[in-house]
Amino acid sequence: MNEDNILDSLLQNVVRELVQLCQSVDRDIRLHAGQCLGEIGPIDFGVTTMSSETTKPGLAKALDKYKDDKKMLCNCVIFHKLDDYLIDPCVDIIVAASEVLKSVLSTKSGTTFYTDYKNRLQDEDYLFQYMHPFKPAKKKGPPAPRLQKPDIFGETVNDNNVWIPLHNDYSIWITKLVCVLINSGAVQNEILSLLGPICQVKVEFCEVVLPYVIHDILVTGNDTYKTILSYQITNIFARHCGLVDEESSRATTPMPQDDLNTKSICMNKDAIKALLNVIQYLRQQPRPKEGKVLPTPWDSNFWLDIDFLQAAKAAQSCSAYFTALLYAEIWQDISRSQSERSRSQNRKESQNSDSSQSQSQGSSQGSQFGSIGSASANISMQNLMLEAYRSIGDPDGVYGCGAGKLADTSSRIKTYEHENRWGKALAAYDLDMVQPLAATQAGLLNALQNFGLDHVLDTYLQGMRSQGWDQSPEIQEMQYQAAWRTGTWSLQAPTRLSDTCGYNQAIYSSICAINQRDRTTFSKSIDTASSCAVRSVGSSSLESVRSIYPALSRLLCIAQVHDVADTRFSGARLDSMLQKWQYQKQLLQNDYEFVEPVLSMQSSLLRMLLDSTRINTEVLHDKLLDYFQLQARCARESGRYQVAERIIYQLKELQRSSEESCLAWRLEEAHLFWARGEQEVAKNLMKTFIDKLEKSEAHSMDVAVLYPQALGIYGNWLAETRSENPHVVMEEYLDKAVEHLEQLDEQQGRGALDAYLSLARYADLQYQHIVNYTTSNTYEAKQALVKKAKVTAENLKKIGETNNRYYRNLDKQSGLDEKELLSMKQDKEKFLLKAVQNYIKCLQSGDDHDIRVFRLVALWFENDGDMSVNKLIKDGVDRVKSYKFLPLMYQLAARMSTRDQHCGLFQETLDKLIECAASDHPHHTISIVLALANAYRDNEVVQNKPAKRTKMTKGGSEGQMAEEDRVSAAKAMIARLKSTQRVAGVVCDLEKLSDAYLQLANCSVAQYKNETRPISLPSWLLITQIKQLHNIPVLTTEMKVDPTCQYNDIVHVVEFEKTFKLAGGVNLPKIINCLGSDGKKRKQLVKGRDDLRQDAVMQQVFALVNTLLKKDAEARRRKLVVRTYKVIPLSQKSGLLEWCEGTQPLGEYLIGSAHTTVKGAHIRYRTQDLTAKQCWHKLAEVATGSPDVKYQRYMQICKQFQPVFRHFFMENFPDPAVWYEKRLAYTRSVATSSIVGYILGLGDRHVQNILIDCNTAELVHIDLGVAFEQGKILPTPETVSFRLTRDIVDGMGVTGVEGVFRRSCEKTMEVMHQSKEALLTILRVLLYDPLNDWAISPQKAYRLQHYKDKTDPDVSELNATAGDILDLQDGNSPRGDNRDNINKMAERVLLRLEQKLQGTEDGVQLSVSGQVNHLIQEAKDPKNLAKVFVGWQPYI
């Protein structure tokens, strides 16, 4: 865990503890906890959930020791709780705990646990040392409790007054319920049966043991117990759902309090939570084995016969939104399964009986389900899930529940609000105001506020007051909120304040008290506001972190009101307060809806201070301007353009006579109009702004800084709209902006970065236009015409026809054409040099645009013979930090040579750059150069003699010569680095380690190919002699680049274990363990006879795609990334890979593996289905058939082989919050990897080439040897762009590809489209890499689909790569024999890449959503899936 993660974890723990303190019975503790939370504010915690419970260290250790023993786990919790109660402030609790401990420790179960606990934990925990006094002196326990008869259980437990009493006192209810259950005679556990005394006096303990007691009763297998408990719990949930529906259907006018059914325990959230905890605990307990059938985790859902949809609605009303979603999906799965069984039963019965009997039995089957689900008939699962996703704050989940597709007003309102389209929400609310409900009324007012219509809102509220509607607490709250937001202090403050008073009423009263210097009223008001906010924190569920953000915003607002009060009442310094606010503002990196109340409060408070004081008015005025500008920017960036415009209007009203003070916000005003599509208005505002700045530039430093910024922005806008000549745009605006910044000595910072980048990009764009034109058919035709005209003119001149009009016109036109071509050539050179020069300056000035190094290097490589470009690069290498070139080190090193075929400077500059990077960042560079130097070293290491070289003759290929030359250049560089004191030790140790890996990679282990146990390494292997390489990090760890070049604390190689294992694959790669200096052992995969360069380059591309995704705010919010792992080529045919710990192939989970005895999920959950092998054979039988035959067979297989991957998440993540978080991560991971894989043309995505991380649920793609759509030229061409089979979709839950998956695909594709220029630049460099042999030959293509044993489709080739199975060429044979053909293929690939990034599919250009939809439909189409290679196993 890195330092940032540790800090985040600590902060989360602090917040969790403070939230729990907000639930304390002590009011002072609650308020102080709220005050602490107010200092933290609504910062983004970066997680969706926080555990609501904290475990003490002793208990945590015990739980870890007993994690595999469910019964003992319960005992651990019980004894630790009893230990805590021995020091409780209440004497009755101490006495009861003592009594229980004496009784329990007298039993056989208690004594057994006592002994076992001490043996397991020994000195790690001293729990029972404190309990020794309670252990009886003699081993004599009380007689076992008398077991009551089942009918006694029915009389006591089946009493409705126990479950639904006439009161709603939670403490009395749960105490009585637990005691009745314990004394019912059904409890078999000795320890549980003796807990009655402590349960009578401690409510918390009742909450803990209730699930244990019910589980113990159900373990007996008594159907009567199960029926009674199921009925009573279901009855409570059913009544709760009915009362919730009744309450939500009330009209605007509130009902009398007596009519509210608040006295029922069914509406007590604590009681509902207690029962939900019971269900959740039962779900995590394995069911007893019945006969020979092993129970699955899915069977654990049925300890009780309950309606999971009712339970879901109950969970939602308790803010347990993840639980609600999980239970809703369980209900849906049950319903689907029962419908399938019902249809199957009906089909069977129709064959053996008449229609009436069939109908009768069918209705009987339905009534059986009806006993569970009939009461849920009025619950809309769609609405329930929609509301849960909205409450969680998932940006995409709502679209999987119909949002954006449903036409009814209520659904459209929810969608509009989710998308912040408040104007449309207002129009929809207007339709609903004919007979308004309370929620509709409040929603309308909320929409007015969010849309920025403050004056309309105020007028509306006045109208409501005149009609007597202001008695509603919700309306009063909106009224006071609107007042303090707009600074309207004329509203009458509440005269009587109590804890039941609303937050906004209290906060308004407190600000008024500050304004009137009334300290007494302020204290009462702010105390009331704090109580309200703390109450909302206490009632929030940490299951969804988002639910506490509004309360944290309120608490921070209260803290700021306190700050202002201190300046007014206690003489605190104003500048200290403003400095504190400035610091808090930097931490507010959350959604706009949580940040906006804080900014609005700060603005209102500053405006109040400015209006009520004559001291520090200039400071207050300037600070208020700053806050208004910040508010406007935040609103604009969040798409709240109307709100931003209102704030800009307030800025205009606030401005004073000082012209300079009002210039900065004019920039924001122009940005606002540009953002909402009013480009002409924006350009006009910006041009006027520039004219004003030109006049004021000499008088103010602030204006001098704003001027180049405005020039750059306006220049970019002109370029984007193409409304000015390129030379004018560049010279008058972009170039001018850079000149002014350099005059101000502002070469560093954001302004300089943006200016340099704008100029570089624009010059580069013009250069590309000219290059594209000069390679077009039009240019070639024009050149041909010029040449023809010149020849004609010369012929006419020879025959003396120089005086006729035709010759003169021809000569004049030829001159103009030549002049145009010469001008174009000069412009091309000018734009090229300007682009290179400013890309270098951009990289030199900051780190925000480091990805532009790809374009800089691309321009360099394209113009490697241009002396001017090489001079700029040579000078720039000294000024640009070397780490910025590290992402391109593979491609830079690939162009090393001992000969300079371009110009005298290219190789000199290239060598200088690589050596500089090797010196500064040896661990990121030297291994790449060494792999080139060791290209032929495999045989040298194994046979201890020089490798055979291909004889170079006069007719030898250019590719072979280049290969030999590259190796020589790499060896020469290694020799030079050895003479460099700083890295000599690193080079020597790395050579030693590389030789050891190469020797192991090529060591023959054929005799062990069937061995599954660890194998001893022969002592003569070099790797057994590796010890304490202090200079070398563990190669498969991801080492963070240090810009300061200080690598003092690396995790270095200590040694290797003396054993290895074999992984699947023809070449038998070896799995070894490397011990690092941090004490951790890391698995590594050593492969021989396999060039891993293709995999290494693809990992490089994935890393760069992740960089692009992280730069996009929405993608970053969704955590869209492609999982990567380290790949280190060691030579031309050997390499090292990071072993992906904690992962397993999808195929291994779904259908099992020949290497394990664990059955696949399909066999465990769908015993009646076909096996995967049977499906394989059925599909293989028609492999040569027509598409229609394949399709029919595929559909037959699908009917008998249903998807089961959803169970992966319930098995591995039973907790609802974790289940949701991991499934969300999985769905987003599938989306991101699918789109990125499509862009890169990644193929061969069978179920053994996709791993799933069992801890994070993210996908990891391995075996990346088929890329850039080479899968389409395989013998059986791939017909889908990525794997989106039924099992993959099944893992996404009931929403399938809708919602999270589709929206994540669209966002990833949108980033890819927006980053088209960067991606094409990156891929152009990679595709033209002379070492990257990515094109698949026909022989390789054939072997790729025919290497497996056709009789065993389940064989797992977990770590196979394309080269691993395609070993068709000698690893020493140089490549590049036909670079011209490779270049032509690269051009075709780049052309297709450009089409993809433009949204062109089948010759039609589509929108992002249209393109994504096309790809999803194509990937799911059964007709496409039926055509793929049988080894791809499309039915899984």
GROMACS .gro file of C-alpha atoms in nm, residues 692-845:
model
  154
  692LYS     CA    1  -0.920   4.651  -2.335
  693LEU     CA    2  -0.617   4.460  -2.217
  694GLU     CA    3  -0.401   4.612  -2.491
  695LYS     CA    4  -0.491   4.958  -2.365
  696SER     CA    5  -0.432   4.868  -2.001
  697GLU     CA    6  -0.132   4.639  -2.039
  698ALA     CA    7   0.133   4.891  -1.941
  699HIS     CA    8  -0.046   4.993  -1.622
  700SER     CA    9  -0.090   4.662  -1.438
  701MET     CA   10   0.106   4.342  -1.388
  702ASP     CA   11  -0.217   4.144  -1.353
  703VAL     CA   12  -0.334   4.272  -1.689
  704ALA     CA   13   0.004   4.190  -1.843
  705VAL     CA   14  -0.039   3.829  -1.733
  706LEU     CA   15  -0.401   3.812  -1.853
  707TYR     CA   16  -0.316   3.948  -2.198
  708PRO     CA   17  -0.116   3.650  -2.335
  709GLN     CA   18  -0.370   3.414  -2.179
  710ALA     CA   19  -0.653   3.586  -2.366
  711LEU     CA   20  -0.451   3.587  -2.689
  712GLY     CA   21  -0.393   3.214  -2.663
  713ILE     CA   22  -0.758   3.133  -2.593
  714TYR     CA   23  -0.884   3.355  -2.874
  715GLY     CA   24  -0.628   3.209  -3.113
  716ASN     CA   25  -0.746   2.858  -3.029
  717TRP     CA   26  -1.107   2.958  -3.085
  718LEU     CA   27  -1.024   3.110  -3.423
  719ALA     CA   28  -0.837   2.794  -3.517
  720GLU     CA   29  -1.122   2.570  -3.406
  721THR     CA   30  -1.383   2.768  -3.600
  722ARG     CA   31  -1.143   2.824  -3.894
  723SER     CA   32  -1.249   3.185  -3.907
  724GLU     CA   33  -0.907   3.336  -3.977
  725ASN     CA   34  -0.604   3.278  -4.196
  726PRO     CA   35  -0.357   3.030  -4.039
  727HIS     CA   36  -0.068   3.277  -4.060
  728VAL     CA   37  -0.277   3.543  -3.886
  729VAL     CA   38  -0.385   3.301  -3.614
  730MET     CA   39  -0.030   3.193  -3.550
  731GLU     CA   40   0.149   3.525  -3.577
  732GLU     CA   41  -0.110   3.764  -3.432
  733TYR     CA   42  -0.234   3.549  -3.147
  734LEU     CA   43  -0.055   3.223  -3.063
  735ASP     CA   44   0.300   3.340  -3.137
  736LYS     CA   45   0.226   3.674  -2.978
  737ALA     CA   46   0.100   3.506  -2.660
  738VAL     CA   47   0.428   3.313  -2.630
  739GLU     CA   48   0.635   3.626  -2.690
  740HIS     CA   49   0.454   3.820  -2.418
  741LEU     CA   50   0.495   3.536  -2.168
  742GLU     CA   51   0.866   3.515  -2.240
  743GLN     CA   52   0.898   3.891  -2.197
  744LEU     CA   53   0.736   3.854  -1.856
  745ASP     CA   54   0.982   3.572  -1.775
  746GLU     CA   55   0.683   3.335  -1.742
  747GLN     CA   56   0.838   3.030  -1.904
  748GLN     CA   57   0.709   2.812  -1.619
  749GLY     CA   58   0.359   2.749  -1.496
  750ARG     CA   59   0.022   2.668  -1.643
  751GLY     CA   60  -0.002   2.980  -1.861
  752ALA     CA   61   0.326   2.909  -2.037
  753LEU     CA   62   0.240   2.541  -2.078
  754ASP     CA   63  -0.090   2.617  -2.246
  755ALA     CA   64   0.063   2.885  -2.469
  756TYR     CA   65   0.347   2.664  -2.589
  757LEU     CA   66   0.113   2.372  -2.646
  758SER     CA   67  -0.140   2.582  -2.838
  759LEU     CA   68   0.128   2.716  -3.068
  760ALA     CA   69   0.291   2.375  -3.114
  761ARG     CA   70  -0.037   2.201  -3.189
  762TYR     CA   71  -0.152   2.464  -3.434
  763ALA     CA   72   0.180   2.469  -3.619
  764ASP     CA   73   0.177   2.089  -3.620
  765LEU     CA   74  -0.177   2.086  -3.759
  766GLN     CA   75  -0.078   2.315  -4.045
  767TYR     CA   76   0.229   2.100  -4.110
  768GLN     CA   77   0.011   1.788  -4.124
  769HIS     CA   78  -0.230   1.958  -4.365
  770ILE     CA   79   0.058   2.032  -4.601
  771VAL     CA   80   0.203   1.680  -4.564
  772ASN     CA   81  -0.137   1.525  -4.632
  773TYR     CA   82  -0.181   1.749  -4.934
  774THR     CA   83   0.163   1.669  -5.074
  775THR     CA   84   0.085   1.296  -5.053
  776SER     CA   85  -0.258   1.330  -5.212
  777ASN     CA   86  -0.362   1.252  -5.568
  778THR     CA   87  -0.447   1.618  -5.621
  779TYR     CA   88  -0.090   1.724  -5.547
  780GLU     CA   89   0.052   1.454  -5.773
  781ALA     CA   90  -0.179   1.565  -6.054
  782LYS     CA   91  -0.076   1.925  -6.003
  783GLN     CA   92   0.291   1.834  -6.012
  784ALA     CA   93   0.232   1.642  -6.332
  785LEU     CA   94   0.058   1.944  -6.489
  786VAL     CA   95   0.341   2.176  -6.383
  787LYS     CA   96   0.596   1.939  -6.530
  788LYS     CA   97   0.397   1.902  -6.849
  789ALA     CA   98   0.355   2.279  -6.882
  790LYS     CA   99   0.727   2.328  -6.829
  791VAL     CA  100   0.811   2.073  -7.097
  792THR     CA  101   0.564   2.235  -7.337
  793ALA     CA  102   0.711   2.579  -7.271
  794GLU     CA  103   1.063   2.453  -7.338
  795ASN     CA  104   0.951   2.293  -7.663
  796LEU     CA  105   0.786   2.616  -7.772
  797LYS     CA  106   1.100   2.806  -7.679
  798LYS     CA  107   1.311   2.570  -7.888
  799ILE     CA  108   1.104   2.633  -8.199
  800GLY     CA  109   1.105   3.008  -8.140
  801GLU     CA  110   0.737   3.045  -8.044
  802THR     CA  111   0.807   3.276  -7.748
  803ASN     CA  112   0.604   3.575  -7.857
  804ASN     CA  113   0.262   3.421  -7.891
  805ARG     CA  114   0.000   3.457  -7.618
  806TYR     CA  115  -0.016   3.085  -7.541
  807TYR     CA  116   0.354   3.068  -7.454
  808ARG     CA  117   0.336   3.381  -7.236
  809ASN     CA  118   0.032   3.255  -7.045
  810LEU     CA  119   0.188   2.914  -7.006
  811ASP     CA  120   0.515   3.059  -6.881
  812LYS     CA  121   0.336   3.291  -6.639
  813GLN     CA  122   0.114   3.012  -6.505
  814SER     CA  123   0.413   2.781  -6.464
  815GLY     CA  124   0.591   3.050  -6.266
  816LEU     CA  125   0.292   3.095  -6.038
  817ASP     CA  126   0.260   2.722  -5.985
  818GLU     CA  127   0.629   2.686  -5.903
  819LYS     CA  128   0.608   2.979  -5.668
  820GLU     CA  129   0.308   2.819  -5.495
  821LEU     CA  130   0.492   2.489  -5.456
  822LEU     CA  131   0.800   2.667  -5.324
  823SER     CA  132   0.585   2.866  -5.078
  824MET     CA  133   0.420   2.546  -4.963
  825LYS     CA  134   0.760   2.386  -4.907
  826GLN     CA  135   0.875   2.686  -4.707
  827ASP     CA  136   0.555   2.688  -4.502
  828LYS     CA  137   0.598   2.318  -4.434
  829GLU     CA  138   0.948   2.374  -4.302
  830LYS     CA  139   0.839   2.677  -4.103
  831PHE     CA  140   0.545   2.499  -3.941
  832LEU     CA  141   0.757   2.192  -3.872
  833LEU     CA  142   1.030   2.383  -3.693
  834LYS     CA  143   0.777   2.592  -3.501
  835ALA     CA  144   0.599   2.278  -3.385
  836VAL     CA  145   0.918   2.101  -3.277
  837GLN     CA  146   1.051   2.410  -3.101
  838ASN     CA  147   0.733   2.464  -2.900
  839TYR     CA  148   0.676   2.098  -2.818
  840ILE     CA  149   1.022   2.107  -2.663
  841LYS     CA  150   0.935   2.425  -2.470
  842CYS     CA  151   0.608   2.268  -2.357
  843LEU     CA  152   0.791   1.963  -2.222
  844GLN     CA  153   1.049   2.187  -2.064
  845SER     CA  154   0.792   2.410  -1.887
   0.00000   0.00000   0.00000
